[in-house]
Amino acid sequence: SGNLNPQAAYAYIRQMGVSHIHALGILANIQGESGFQIGVSEKGGTKQGIGLFQYSYPSRKRRFLEAVPDYKTNWKGQIGYALTKDENTPLYLKKQFSSPEEAADDWMRNWENPSKGVYTVRRKVHNEFIKSFKPPSGSTISTSTKPTSTPQKIGRAHV
């Protein structure tokens, strides 16, 4: 399954119409959830999260698997599904954030919804990722905090 290059994920998310701040919030959570391992399955625990976003809640996981059965090798399908099909995404994309850290925290609490006991450690992982991330060269970065428009569907085969 391999690892996803964070710069490639960033470029793809931005192509879908997601703002810089929102994209970094999502990427920081991918780092925290899966470490950018495309087909990873959760180690231990009882829910067995899967993929970049570690889908584990039964009905949410089932919908994801129905939409992206080849998730272990299809990172674009995973990201495309999260941005265009997951019910938790529209509210995130409508919010205004003052920083990528604030966006990452909101995605963690309201989209990923992990146990509260991991918040402190996860915030540290998110913040370290955001500080170290370098967007791909040639990327246009707007620091606008305006909400993101609804992502565009890219290639039906991916979602």
C-alpha positions as CSV (number, residue, x, y, z in Angstrom):
1,S,0.0,0.0,0.0
2,G,2.9,2.4,0.7
3,N,3.1,5.9,2.0
4,L,1.5,9.0,0.5
5,N,3.7,12.1,-0.1
6,P,2.1,14.9,2.0
7,Q,2.9,17.4,-0.8
8,A,1.0,15.3,-3.3
9,A,-2.0,15.1,-0.9
10,Y,-1.9,18.9,-0.4
11,A,-1.8,19.5,-4.2
12,Y,-4.8,17.2,-4.7
13,I,-6.8,18.7,-1.9
14,R,-6.1,22.2,-3.2
15,Q,-7.1,21.1,-6.7
16,M,-10.5,20.2,-5.2
17,G,-11.0,23.8,-4.2
18,V,-10.1,23.5,-0.5
19,S,-8.3,26.5,1.1
20,H,-4.7,26.4,2.3
21,I,-5.7,26.6,6.0
22,H,-8.4,23.9,5.7
23,A,-6.0,21.6,3.7
24,L,-3.3,21.9,6.3
25,G,-5.9,21.0,9.0
26,I,-6.8,17.9,7.1
27,L,-3.2,16.9,6.4
28,A,-2.2,17.3,10.0
29,N,-5.0,14.8,10.9
30,I,-3.9,12.4,8.3
31,Q,-0.5,12.5,9.9
32,G,-2.0,11.9,13.3
33,E,-4.4,9.2,12.2
34,S,-2.3,7.1,9.8
35,G,1.1,8.7,9.3
36,F,0.3,8.9,5.5
37,Q,0.2,5.1,5.2
38,I,-2.3,4.6,2.5
39,G,-3.7,1.2,3.3
40,V,-3.0,1.0,7.0
41,S,-5.2,-0.8,9.4
42,E,-5.4,0.2,13.1
43,K,-3.2,-1.8,15.4
44,G,-5.1,-3.0,18.5
45,G,-8.2,-1.5,19.8
46,T,-11.7,-2.9,19.0
47,K,-12.9,-0.7,16.2
48,Q,-10.1,-1.4,13.6
49,G,-9.8,1.9,11.8
50,I,-8.7,1.8,8.2
51,G,-7.1,4.0,5.7
52,L,-5.6,7.5,5.8
53,F,-8.5,8.8,8.0
54,Q,-8.8,5.6,10.1
55,Y,-12.5,5.0,9.5
56,S,-13.7,2.9,12.4
57,Y,-17.3,3.8,13.4
58,P,-19.3,0.8,11.8
59,S,-21.8,2.7,9.6
60,R,-19.2,5.3,8.5
61,K,-16.6,2.6,7.8
62,R,-19.1,0.6,5.8
63,R,-20.1,3.6,3.6
64,F,-16.4,4.3,3.0
65,L,-15.6,0.7,2.0
66,E,-18.6,0.6,-0.4
67,A,-17.4,3.8,-2.0
68,V,-13.7,3.1,-2.1
69,P,-13.2,-0.7,-2.0
70,D,-9.7,-0.3,-3.3
71,Y,-8.7,2.1,-0.5
72,K,-5.5,0.2,0.2
73,T,-4.0,1.5,-3.1
74,N,-6.3,4.5,-3.9
75,W,-5.3,7.5,-1.9
76,K,-7.1,9.9,-4.2
77,G,-10.3,7.9,-3.7
78,Q,-9.9,8.1,0.1
79,I,-9.3,11.9,0.0
80,G,-12.0,12.4,-2.6
81,Y,-14.5,10.5,-0.5
82,A,-13.6,12.3,2.7
83,L,-14.1,15.7,1.0
84,T,-17.2,15.0,-1.2
85,K,-19.1,12.2,0.4
86,D,-18.4,12.1,4.2
87,E,-21.3,13.8,6.1
88,N,-18.9,15.5,8.5
89,T,-17.0,17.5,5.9
90,P,-19.4,20.3,4.8
91,L,-19.6,21.9,8.2
92,Y,-15.8,21.9,8.5
93,L,-15.4,23.5,5.0
94,K,-17.9,26.3,5.9
95,K,-16.0,27.4,9.0
96,Q,-13.5,30.2,9.2
97,F,-10.3,29.4,11.0
98,S,-7.6,31.9,12.1
99,S,-4.8,29.3,11.7
100,P,-4.1,25.8,10.3
101,E,-3.7,24.7,13.9
102,E,-7.2,25.8,14.7
103,A,-8.5,24.0,11.6
104,A,-6.6,20.8,12.5
105,D,-8.1,20.9,16.0
106,D,-11.6,21.3,14.6
107,W,-11.2,18.4,12.2
108,M,-9.9,16.2,15.0
109,R,-12.7,17.0,17.4
110,N,-15.7,17.1,15.0
111,W,-14.6,14.9,12.0
112,E,-12.2,12.3,13.4
113,N,-13.9,12.4,16.8
114,P,-11.2,10.4,18.8
115,S,-11.4,9.8,22.5
116,K,-10.7,13.0,24.4
117,G,-7.7,11.3,26.0
118,V,-5.7,11.7,22.8
119,Y,-6.3,15.4,22.2
120,T,-3.1,16.7,23.9
121,V,-0.8,14.2,22.1
122,R,-2.6,14.6,18.8
123,R,-2.4,18.4,19.0
124,K,1.3,18.1,19.4
125,V,1.6,15.9,16.3
126,H,-0.6,18.2,14.3
127,N,1.3,21.3,15.3
128,E,4.7,19.7,14.5
129,F,3.5,18.6,11.1
130,I,2.1,22.1,10.3
131,K,5.3,23.8,11.3
132,S,7.4,21.4,9.2
133,F,5.2,21.2,6.1
134,K,6.5,22.8,2.9
135,P,3.8,23.2,0.2
136,P,4.9,21.9,-3.3
137,S,6.9,24.5,-5.3
138,G,4.6,26.5,-7.6
139,S,1.7,26.2,-5.2
140,T,-0.4,29.3,-4.8
141,I,-1.1,29.9,-1.1
142,S,-3.7,32.3,-0.1
143,T,-3.8,33.0,3.6
144,S,-7.5,33.9,3.4
145,T,-9.5,32.6,6.2
146,K,-12.7,32.6,4.2
147,P,-14.6,29.3,4.2
148,T,-13.8,26.8,1.4
149,S,-16.2,26.3,-1.4
150,T,-17.7,22.9,-1.9
151,P,-15.0,20.6,-3.2
152,Q,-15.2,19.7,-6.9
153,K,-15.5,16.0,-7.8
154,I,-12.4,15.0,-9.7
155,G,-12.7,11.8,-11.7
156,R,-15.6,9.6,-10.9
157,A,-13.3,6.6,-10.8
158,H,-11.6,7.9,-7.7
159,V,-14.7,8.3,-5.5
